[in-house]
Short mmCIF file of C-alpha atoms and ligand atoms in Angstrom, two decimals:
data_model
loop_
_atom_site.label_atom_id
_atom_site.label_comp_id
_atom_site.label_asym_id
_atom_site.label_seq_id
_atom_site.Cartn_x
_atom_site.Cartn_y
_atom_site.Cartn_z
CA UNK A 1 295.84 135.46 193.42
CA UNK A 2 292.60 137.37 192.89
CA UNK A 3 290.09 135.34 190.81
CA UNK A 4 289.27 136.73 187.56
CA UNK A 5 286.09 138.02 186.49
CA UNK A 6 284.22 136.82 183.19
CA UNK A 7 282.50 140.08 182.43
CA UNK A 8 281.91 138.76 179.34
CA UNK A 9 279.03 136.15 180.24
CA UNK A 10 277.06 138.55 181.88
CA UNK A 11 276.22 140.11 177.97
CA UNK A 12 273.20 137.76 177.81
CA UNK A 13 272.06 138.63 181.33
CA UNK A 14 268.37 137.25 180.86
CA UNK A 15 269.52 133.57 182.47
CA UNK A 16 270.93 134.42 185.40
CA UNK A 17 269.53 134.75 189.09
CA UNK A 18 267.95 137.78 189.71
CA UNK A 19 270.69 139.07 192.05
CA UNK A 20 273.40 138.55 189.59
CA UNK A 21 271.31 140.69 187.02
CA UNK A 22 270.42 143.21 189.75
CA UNK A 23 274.67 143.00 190.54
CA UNK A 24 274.97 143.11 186.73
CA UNK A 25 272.70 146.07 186.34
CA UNK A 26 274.69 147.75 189.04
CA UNK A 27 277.46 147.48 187.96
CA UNK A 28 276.99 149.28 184.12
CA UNK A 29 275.21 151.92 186.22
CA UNK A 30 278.73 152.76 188.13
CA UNK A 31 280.61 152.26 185.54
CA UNK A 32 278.68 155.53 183.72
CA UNK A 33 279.32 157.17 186.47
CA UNK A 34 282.97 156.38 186.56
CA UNK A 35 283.51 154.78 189.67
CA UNK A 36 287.04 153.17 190.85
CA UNK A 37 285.11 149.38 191.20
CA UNK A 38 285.98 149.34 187.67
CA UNK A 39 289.49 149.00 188.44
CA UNK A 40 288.93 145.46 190.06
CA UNK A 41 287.32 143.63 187.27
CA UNK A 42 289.97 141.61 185.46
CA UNK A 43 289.74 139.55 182.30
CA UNK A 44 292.10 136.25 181.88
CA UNK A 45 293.36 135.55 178.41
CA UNK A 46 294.83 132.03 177.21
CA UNK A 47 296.63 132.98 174.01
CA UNK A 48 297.91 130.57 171.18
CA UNK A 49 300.16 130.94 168.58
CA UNK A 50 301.34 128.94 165.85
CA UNK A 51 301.66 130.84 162.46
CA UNK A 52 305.19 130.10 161.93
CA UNK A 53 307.73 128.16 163.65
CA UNK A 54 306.97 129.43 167.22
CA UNK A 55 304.61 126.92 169.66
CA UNK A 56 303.77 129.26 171.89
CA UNK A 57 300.96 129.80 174.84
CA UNK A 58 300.32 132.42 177.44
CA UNK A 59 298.03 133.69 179.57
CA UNK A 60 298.17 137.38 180.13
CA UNK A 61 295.62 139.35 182.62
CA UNK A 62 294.09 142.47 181.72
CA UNK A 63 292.60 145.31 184.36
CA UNK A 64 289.02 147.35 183.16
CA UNK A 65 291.70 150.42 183.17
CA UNK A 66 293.78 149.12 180.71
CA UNK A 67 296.91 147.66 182.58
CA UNK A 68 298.09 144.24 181.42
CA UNK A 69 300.48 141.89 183.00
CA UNK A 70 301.90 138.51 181.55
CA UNK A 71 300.60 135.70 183.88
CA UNK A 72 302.57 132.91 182.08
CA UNK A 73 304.28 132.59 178.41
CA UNK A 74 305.80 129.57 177.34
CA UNK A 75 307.25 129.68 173.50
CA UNK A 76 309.17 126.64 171.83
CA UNK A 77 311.02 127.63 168.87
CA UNK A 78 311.32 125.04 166.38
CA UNK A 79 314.53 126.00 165.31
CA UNK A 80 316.13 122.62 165.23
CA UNK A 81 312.91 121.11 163.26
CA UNK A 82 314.22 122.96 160.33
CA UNK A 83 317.74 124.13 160.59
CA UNK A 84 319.03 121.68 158.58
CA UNK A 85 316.58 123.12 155.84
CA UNK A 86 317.92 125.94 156.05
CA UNK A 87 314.59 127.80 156.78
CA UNK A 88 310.70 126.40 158.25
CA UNK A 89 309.38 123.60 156.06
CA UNK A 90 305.29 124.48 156.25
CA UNK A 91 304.34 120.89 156.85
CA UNK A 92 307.26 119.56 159.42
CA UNK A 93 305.77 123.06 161.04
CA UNK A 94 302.26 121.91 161.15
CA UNK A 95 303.67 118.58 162.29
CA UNK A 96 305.26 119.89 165.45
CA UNK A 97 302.57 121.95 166.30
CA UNK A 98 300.36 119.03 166.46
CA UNK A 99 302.97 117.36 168.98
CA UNK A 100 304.09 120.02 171.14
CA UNK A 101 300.84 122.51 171.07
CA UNK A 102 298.79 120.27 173.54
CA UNK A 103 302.00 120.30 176.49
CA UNK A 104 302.80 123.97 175.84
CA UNK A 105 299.17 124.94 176.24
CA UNK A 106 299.06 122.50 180.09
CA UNK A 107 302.38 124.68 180.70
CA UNK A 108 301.35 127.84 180.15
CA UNK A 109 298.18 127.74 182.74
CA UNK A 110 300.16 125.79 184.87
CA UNK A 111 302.65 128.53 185.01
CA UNK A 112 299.81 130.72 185.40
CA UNK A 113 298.11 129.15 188.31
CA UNK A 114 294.71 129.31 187.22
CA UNK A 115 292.16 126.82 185.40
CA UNK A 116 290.76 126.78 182.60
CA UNK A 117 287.09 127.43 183.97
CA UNK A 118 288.64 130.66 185.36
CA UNK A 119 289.48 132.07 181.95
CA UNK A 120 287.83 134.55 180.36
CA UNK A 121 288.40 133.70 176.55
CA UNK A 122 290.36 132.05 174.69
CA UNK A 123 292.48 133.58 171.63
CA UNK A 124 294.17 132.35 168.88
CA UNK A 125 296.55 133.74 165.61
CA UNK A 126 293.94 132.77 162.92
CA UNK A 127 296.05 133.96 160.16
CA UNK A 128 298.27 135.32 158.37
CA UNK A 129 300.07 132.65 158.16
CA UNK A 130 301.05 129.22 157.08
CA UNK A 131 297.78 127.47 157.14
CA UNK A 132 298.67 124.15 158.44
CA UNK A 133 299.87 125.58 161.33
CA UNK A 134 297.02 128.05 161.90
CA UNK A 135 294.21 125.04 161.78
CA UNK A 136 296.06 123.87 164.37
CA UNK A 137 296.42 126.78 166.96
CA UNK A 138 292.68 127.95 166.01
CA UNK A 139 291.54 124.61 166.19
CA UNK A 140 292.89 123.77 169.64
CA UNK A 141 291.30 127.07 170.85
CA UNK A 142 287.92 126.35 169.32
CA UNK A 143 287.91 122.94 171.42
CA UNK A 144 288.82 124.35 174.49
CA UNK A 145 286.35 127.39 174.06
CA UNK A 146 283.90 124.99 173.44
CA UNK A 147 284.56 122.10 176.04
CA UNK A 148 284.71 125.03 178.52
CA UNK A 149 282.43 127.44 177.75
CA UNK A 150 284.48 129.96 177.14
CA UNK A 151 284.32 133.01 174.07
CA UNK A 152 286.83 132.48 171.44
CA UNK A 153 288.34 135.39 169.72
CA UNK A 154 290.71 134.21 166.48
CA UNK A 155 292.92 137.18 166.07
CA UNK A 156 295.30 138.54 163.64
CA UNK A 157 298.72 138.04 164.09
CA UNK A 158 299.89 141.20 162.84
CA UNK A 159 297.54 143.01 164.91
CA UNK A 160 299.04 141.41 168.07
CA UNK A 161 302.30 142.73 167.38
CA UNK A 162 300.87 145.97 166.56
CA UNK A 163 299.00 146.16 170.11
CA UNK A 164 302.26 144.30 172.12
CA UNK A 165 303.36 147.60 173.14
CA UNK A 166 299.94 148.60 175.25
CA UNK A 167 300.67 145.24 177.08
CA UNK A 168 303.94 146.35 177.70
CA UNK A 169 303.41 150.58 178.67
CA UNK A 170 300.29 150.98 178.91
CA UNK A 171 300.27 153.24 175.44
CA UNK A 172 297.46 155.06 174.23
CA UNK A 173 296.38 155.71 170.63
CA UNK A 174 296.89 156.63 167.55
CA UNK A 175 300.85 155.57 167.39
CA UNK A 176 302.78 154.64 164.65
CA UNK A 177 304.24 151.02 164.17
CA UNK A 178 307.14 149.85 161.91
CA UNK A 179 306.07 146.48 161.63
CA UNK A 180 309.12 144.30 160.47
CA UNK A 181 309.33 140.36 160.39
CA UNK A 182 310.06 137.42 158.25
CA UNK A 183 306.92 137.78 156.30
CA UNK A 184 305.64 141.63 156.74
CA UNK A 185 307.49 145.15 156.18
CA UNK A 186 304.92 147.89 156.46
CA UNK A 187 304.03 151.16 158.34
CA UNK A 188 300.79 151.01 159.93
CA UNK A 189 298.49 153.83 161.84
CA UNK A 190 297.50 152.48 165.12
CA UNK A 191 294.24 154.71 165.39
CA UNK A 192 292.27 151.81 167.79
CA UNK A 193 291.94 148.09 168.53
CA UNK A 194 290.93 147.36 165.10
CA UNK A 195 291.28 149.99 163.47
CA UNK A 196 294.50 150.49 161.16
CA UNK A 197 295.59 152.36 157.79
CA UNK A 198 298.80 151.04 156.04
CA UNK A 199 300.72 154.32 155.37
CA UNK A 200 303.64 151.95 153.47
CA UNK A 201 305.11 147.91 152.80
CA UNK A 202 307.95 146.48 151.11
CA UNK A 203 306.89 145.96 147.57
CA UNK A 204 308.75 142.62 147.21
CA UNK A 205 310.98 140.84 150.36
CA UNK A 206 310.18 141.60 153.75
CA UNK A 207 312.82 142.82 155.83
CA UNK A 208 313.54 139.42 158.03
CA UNK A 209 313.08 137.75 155.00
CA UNK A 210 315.95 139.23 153.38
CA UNK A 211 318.01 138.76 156.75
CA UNK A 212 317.54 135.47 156.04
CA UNK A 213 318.17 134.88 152.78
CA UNK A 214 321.41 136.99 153.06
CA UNK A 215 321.98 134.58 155.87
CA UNK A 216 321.38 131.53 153.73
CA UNK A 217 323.84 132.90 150.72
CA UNK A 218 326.99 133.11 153.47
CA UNK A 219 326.22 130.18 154.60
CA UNK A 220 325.31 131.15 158.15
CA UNK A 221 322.94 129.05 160.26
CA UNK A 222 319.27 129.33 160.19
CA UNK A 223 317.95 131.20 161.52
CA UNK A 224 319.56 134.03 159.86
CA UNK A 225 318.20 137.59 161.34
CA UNK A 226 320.19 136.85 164.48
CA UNK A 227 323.04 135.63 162.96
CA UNK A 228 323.73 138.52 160.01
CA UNK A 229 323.71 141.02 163.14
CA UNK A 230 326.25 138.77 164.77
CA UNK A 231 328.32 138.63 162.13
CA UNK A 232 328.40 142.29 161.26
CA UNK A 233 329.41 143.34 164.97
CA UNK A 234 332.82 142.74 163.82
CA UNK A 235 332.54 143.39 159.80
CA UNK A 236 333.28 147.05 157.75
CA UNK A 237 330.33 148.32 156.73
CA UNK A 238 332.29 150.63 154.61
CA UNK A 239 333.99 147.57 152.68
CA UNK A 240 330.99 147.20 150.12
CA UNK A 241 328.84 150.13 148.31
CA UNK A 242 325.57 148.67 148.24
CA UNK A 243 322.28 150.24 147.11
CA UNK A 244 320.12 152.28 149.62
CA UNK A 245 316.70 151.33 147.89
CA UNK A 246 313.87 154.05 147.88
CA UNK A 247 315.91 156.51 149.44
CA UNK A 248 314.11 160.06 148.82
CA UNK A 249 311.33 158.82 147.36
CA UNK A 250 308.06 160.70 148.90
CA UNK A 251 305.59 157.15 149.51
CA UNK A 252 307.07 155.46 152.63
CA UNK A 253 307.08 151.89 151.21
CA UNK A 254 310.04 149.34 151.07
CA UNK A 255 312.69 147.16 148.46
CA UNK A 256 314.97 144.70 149.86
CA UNK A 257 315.31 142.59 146.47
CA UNK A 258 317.43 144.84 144.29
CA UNK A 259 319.87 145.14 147.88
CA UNK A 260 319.42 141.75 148.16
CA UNK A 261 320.65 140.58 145.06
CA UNK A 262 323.40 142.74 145.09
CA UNK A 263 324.56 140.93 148.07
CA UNK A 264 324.58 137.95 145.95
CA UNK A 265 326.90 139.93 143.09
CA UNK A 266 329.32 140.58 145.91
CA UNK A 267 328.85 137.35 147.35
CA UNK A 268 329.79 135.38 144.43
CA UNK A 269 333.31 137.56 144.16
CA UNK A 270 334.66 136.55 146.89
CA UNK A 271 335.30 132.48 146.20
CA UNK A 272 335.93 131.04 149.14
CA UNK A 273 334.77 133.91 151.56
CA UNK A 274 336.83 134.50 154.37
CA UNK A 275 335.23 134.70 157.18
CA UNK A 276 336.32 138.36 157.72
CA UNK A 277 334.67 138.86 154.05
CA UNK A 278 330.95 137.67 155.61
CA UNK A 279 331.53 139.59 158.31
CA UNK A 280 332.33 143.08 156.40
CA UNK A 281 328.98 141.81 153.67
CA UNK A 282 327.10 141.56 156.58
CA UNK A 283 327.71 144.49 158.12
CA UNK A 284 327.71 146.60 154.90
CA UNK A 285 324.00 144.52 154.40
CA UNK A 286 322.70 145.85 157.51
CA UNK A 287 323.85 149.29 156.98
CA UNK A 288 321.87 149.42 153.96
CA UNK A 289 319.20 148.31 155.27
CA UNK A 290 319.15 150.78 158.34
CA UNK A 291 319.87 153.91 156.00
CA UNK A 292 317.09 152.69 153.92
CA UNK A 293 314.81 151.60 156.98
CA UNK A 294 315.04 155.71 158.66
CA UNK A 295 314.42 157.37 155.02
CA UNK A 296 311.61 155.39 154.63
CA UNK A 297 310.55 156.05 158.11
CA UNK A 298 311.00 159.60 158.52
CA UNK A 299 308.68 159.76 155.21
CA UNK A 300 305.81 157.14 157.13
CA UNK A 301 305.89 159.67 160.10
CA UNK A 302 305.34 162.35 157.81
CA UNK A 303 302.37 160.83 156.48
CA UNK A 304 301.31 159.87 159.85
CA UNK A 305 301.24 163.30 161.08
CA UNK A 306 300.09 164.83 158.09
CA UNK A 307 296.61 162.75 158.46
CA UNK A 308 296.40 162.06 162.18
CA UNK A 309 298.66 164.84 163.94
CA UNK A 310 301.88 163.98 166.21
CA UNK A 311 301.46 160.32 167.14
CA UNK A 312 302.02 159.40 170.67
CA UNK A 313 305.00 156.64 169.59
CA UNK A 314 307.11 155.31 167.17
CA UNK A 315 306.55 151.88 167.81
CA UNK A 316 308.53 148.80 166.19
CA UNK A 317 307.59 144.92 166.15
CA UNK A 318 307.95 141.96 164.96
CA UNK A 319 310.87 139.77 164.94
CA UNK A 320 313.58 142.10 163.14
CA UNK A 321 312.75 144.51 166.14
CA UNK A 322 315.13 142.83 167.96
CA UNK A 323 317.87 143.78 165.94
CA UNK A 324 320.17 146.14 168.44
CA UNK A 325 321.52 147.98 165.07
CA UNK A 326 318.32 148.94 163.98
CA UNK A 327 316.56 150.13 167.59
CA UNK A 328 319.67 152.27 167.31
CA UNK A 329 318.44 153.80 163.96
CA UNK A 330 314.64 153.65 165.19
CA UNK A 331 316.22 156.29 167.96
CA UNK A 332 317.41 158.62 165.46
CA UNK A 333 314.26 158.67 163.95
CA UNK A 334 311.94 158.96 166.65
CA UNK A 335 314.01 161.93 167.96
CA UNK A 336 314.05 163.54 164.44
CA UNK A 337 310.25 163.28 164.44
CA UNK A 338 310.06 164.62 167.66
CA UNK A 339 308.02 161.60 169.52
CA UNK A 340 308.90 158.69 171.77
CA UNK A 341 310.48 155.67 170.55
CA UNK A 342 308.79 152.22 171.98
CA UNK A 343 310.25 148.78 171.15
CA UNK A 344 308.98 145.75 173.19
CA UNK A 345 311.80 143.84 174.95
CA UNK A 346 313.27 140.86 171.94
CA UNK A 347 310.96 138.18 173.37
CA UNK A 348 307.87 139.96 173.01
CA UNK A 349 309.05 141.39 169.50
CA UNK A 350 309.36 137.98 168.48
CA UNK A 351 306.22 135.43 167.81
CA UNK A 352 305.11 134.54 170.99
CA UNK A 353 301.43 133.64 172.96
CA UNK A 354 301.25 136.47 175.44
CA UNK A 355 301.06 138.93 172.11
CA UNK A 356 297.78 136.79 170.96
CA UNK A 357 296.85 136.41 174.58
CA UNK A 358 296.32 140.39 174.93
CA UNK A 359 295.11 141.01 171.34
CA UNK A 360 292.72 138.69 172.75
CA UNK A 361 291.93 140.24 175.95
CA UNK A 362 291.79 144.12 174.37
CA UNK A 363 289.31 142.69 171.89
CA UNK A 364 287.48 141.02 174.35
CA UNK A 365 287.24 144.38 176.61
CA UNK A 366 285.20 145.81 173.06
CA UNK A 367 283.15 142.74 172.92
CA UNK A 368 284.57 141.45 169.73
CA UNK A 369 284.48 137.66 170.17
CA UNK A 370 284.24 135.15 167.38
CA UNK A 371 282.01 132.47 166.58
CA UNK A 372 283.15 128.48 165.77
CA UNK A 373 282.72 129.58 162.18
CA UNK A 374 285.99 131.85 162.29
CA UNK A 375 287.84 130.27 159.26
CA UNK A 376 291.76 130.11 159.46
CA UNK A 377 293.64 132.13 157.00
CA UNK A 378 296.92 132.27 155.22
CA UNK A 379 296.51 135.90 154.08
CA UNK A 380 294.50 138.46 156.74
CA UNK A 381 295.10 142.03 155.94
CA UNK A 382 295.66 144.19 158.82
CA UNK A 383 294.03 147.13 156.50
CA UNK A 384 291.32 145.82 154.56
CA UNK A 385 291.31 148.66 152.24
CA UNK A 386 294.71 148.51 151.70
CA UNK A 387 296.11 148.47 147.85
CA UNK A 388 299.16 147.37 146.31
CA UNK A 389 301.34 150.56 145.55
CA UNK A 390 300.72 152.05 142.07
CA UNK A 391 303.05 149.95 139.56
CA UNK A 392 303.40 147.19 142.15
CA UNK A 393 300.31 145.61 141.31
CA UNK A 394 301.77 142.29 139.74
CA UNK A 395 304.43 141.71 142.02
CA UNK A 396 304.38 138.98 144.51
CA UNK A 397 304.77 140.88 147.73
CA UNK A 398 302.51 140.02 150.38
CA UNK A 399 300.88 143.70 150.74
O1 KG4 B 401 307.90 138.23 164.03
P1 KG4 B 401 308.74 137.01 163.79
O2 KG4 B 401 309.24 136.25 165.01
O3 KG4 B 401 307.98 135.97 162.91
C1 KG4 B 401 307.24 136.35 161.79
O4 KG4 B 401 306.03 136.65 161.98
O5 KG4 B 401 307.85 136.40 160.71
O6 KG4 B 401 309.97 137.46 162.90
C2 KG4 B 401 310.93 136.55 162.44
C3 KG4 B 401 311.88 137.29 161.53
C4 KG4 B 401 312.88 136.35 160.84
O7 KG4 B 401 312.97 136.70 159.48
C5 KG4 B 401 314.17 136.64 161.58
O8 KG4 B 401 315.33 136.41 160.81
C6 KG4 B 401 314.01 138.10 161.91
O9 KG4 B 401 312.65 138.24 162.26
N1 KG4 B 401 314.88 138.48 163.03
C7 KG4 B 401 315.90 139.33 162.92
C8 KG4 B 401 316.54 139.35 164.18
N2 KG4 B 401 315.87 138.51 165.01
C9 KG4 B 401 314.84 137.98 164.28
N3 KG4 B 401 316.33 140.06 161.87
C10 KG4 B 401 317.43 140.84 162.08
N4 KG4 B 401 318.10 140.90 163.24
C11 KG4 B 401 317.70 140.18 164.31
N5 KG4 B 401 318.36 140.25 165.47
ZN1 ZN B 402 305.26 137.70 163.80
#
């Protein structure tokens, strides 16, 4: 394996020998004049992620042109911490972290084959997120960017899901991502690394989130995403007329409650529920939700074009992208709006390190590294200007 280069400790030149200024020096002169040695300096990212329930690490390479490639990713789902919850307790979460993170993190560059000296930064979700478990990932990158030398960049989970795809196929900007997990619903314009305008977001549930409850109501394991689009592989989605919320309506935001409770209402008709009767809820569930999902899509790539012309993608992310029923939809829609449909394969949709790990490196590439001062957060807008939609103000949605 070719070693990797750490172009970023060159930025304060002034201590080095004189030949590796004068190399240094070189270098930024061929790169103006767009020379091909660019093409041979690589970047090595460890990433870290531990928002949720996920204890994941990677290490993911990254090219001067652009091309990324996935050098190791190891993710533990806690699944069994909390199933008999019925969905992640914050502290047993934090907890597990603080056991497993250490092993993962060995894993991960041992699977990658290189040492930690040979890294180029280090990268961790700083937020959004559940908090305990955030102090933990960022804290564990903070000591290792500090024992070793190396930058740290804290990034923003939702902004490594929005940028999986360029890992993945090498996409360019501006595209347009349907962001949909267990905590965030929105539509977001992908106009850079770091630069992103919310075009729409659920004003209450987010879409996983109402997988799972849904989940939790029939009484199907935790976790529940996976499991409702089990169970409605062999249910009627005909059986039950349930509401298609914000259908028509010209913003491109999201409801799930109102479909959500009336999931309940049907739910609490059928005492005991066969199991053909969760299967048939289910699938009616998920229908909704599609039929909503493409309305409110179709709108969001509207808007999109309207401000930024034809976007290059559709791109989805986040955990519920791995919902087969739905990247059926997300088809439809793409097609309708005349561009490309991208979805990252399931285990890159859902939380994992290699997603942080490239955040990391792409930020990295624009010299955006943090300091040891980078505080974790629970809440980290992905648009800082983003408002709640007009009569929404008061609600509790995340937006
Ligand atoms: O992105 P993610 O792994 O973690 C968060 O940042 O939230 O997303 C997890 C969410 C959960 O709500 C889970 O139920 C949902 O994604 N999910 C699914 C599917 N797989 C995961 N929802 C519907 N269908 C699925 N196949
Ligand atoms: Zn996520």
């Amino acid at each position: 394996m070719e070693s990797g280069t750490r172009i970023n400790k060159f930025a304060g030149a002034h201590n080095f020998p004189k030949f590796v200024q004068e190399g240094a020096a070189m270098y930024h002169e061929l790169r103006k004049v767009g020379t091909k040695l660019t093409d041979d300096i690589r970047t090595w990212v460890l990433g870290i992620e531990t928002t949720c329930d996920e204890t994941a690490a990677a290490v993911v390479e990254r090219r001067s042109d652009g091309a990324g490639r996935i050098l190791s990713n190891i993710v533990h789902s806690q699944t069994e911490e909390h199933a008999i919850y019925g969905g992640v307790v914050p502290e047993i979460a934090a907890r597990a972290h603080v056991d497993l993170l250490d092993g993962i993190v060995e894993r991960a560059m041992k699977d990658a084959g290189i040492g930690f000296a040979q890294l180029s930064a280090v990268a961790a979700a700083a937020g959004p997120g559940l908090i305990g478990g955030v102090i933990v990932g960022l804290t564990t990158a903070k000591a290792i960017a500090m024992v070793h030398d190396t930058p740290l960049i804290a990034v923003n989970h939702l902004e490594a899901h929005a940028l999986t795809p360029r890992l993945t196929c090498a996409l360019a900007f501006p595209y347009c991502l349907f962001l949909a997990s267990g905590g965030h619903t929105q539509i977001v314009a992908v106009i850079g690394v770091g630069q992103y305008v919310r075009l729409g977001t659920t004003v209450d549930d987010a879409i996983g989130e109402a997988f799972d409850k849904v989940a939790k109501m029939l009484g199907l394991p935790y976790p529940g995403g996976p499991e409702v689009e089990r169970a409605a592989r062999g249910g009627d989605a005909a059986r039950f007329t349930l509401p298609r919320p914000m259908l028509g309506r010209d913003d491109a935001n999201f409801s799930l409650s109102g479909l959500k409770t009336a999931v309940r209402n049907e739910a609490a008709r059928l005492t005991p529920a066969e199991p053909q009767d969760i299967r048939d809820l289910c699938a009616s569930f998920q229908a909704a939700v599609l039929e909503s999902t493409a309305d409110r899509l179709a709108v969001g790539l509207r808007l999109f074009e309207a401000r930024f012309g034809p976007p290059r993608a559709l791109v989805a992310a986040g955990g519920v992208a791995a919902n087969q029923a739905i990247r059926g939809a997300l088809q439809d829609v793409a097609a309708q709006a005349e561009t490309t449909l991208i979805i990252p394969p399931p285990a890159l949709c859902t939380d994992n390190g290699a997603m942080i790990a490239w955040a990391g490196a792409e930020r990295l590439a624009l010299g955006l590294t943090d300091t040891m001062e980078a505080p974790p957060r629970a809440r980290w807008l992905l648009d800082a200007t983003a408002a709640a939609p007009e009569g929404y103000v008061n609600t509790r949605a995340g937006f």
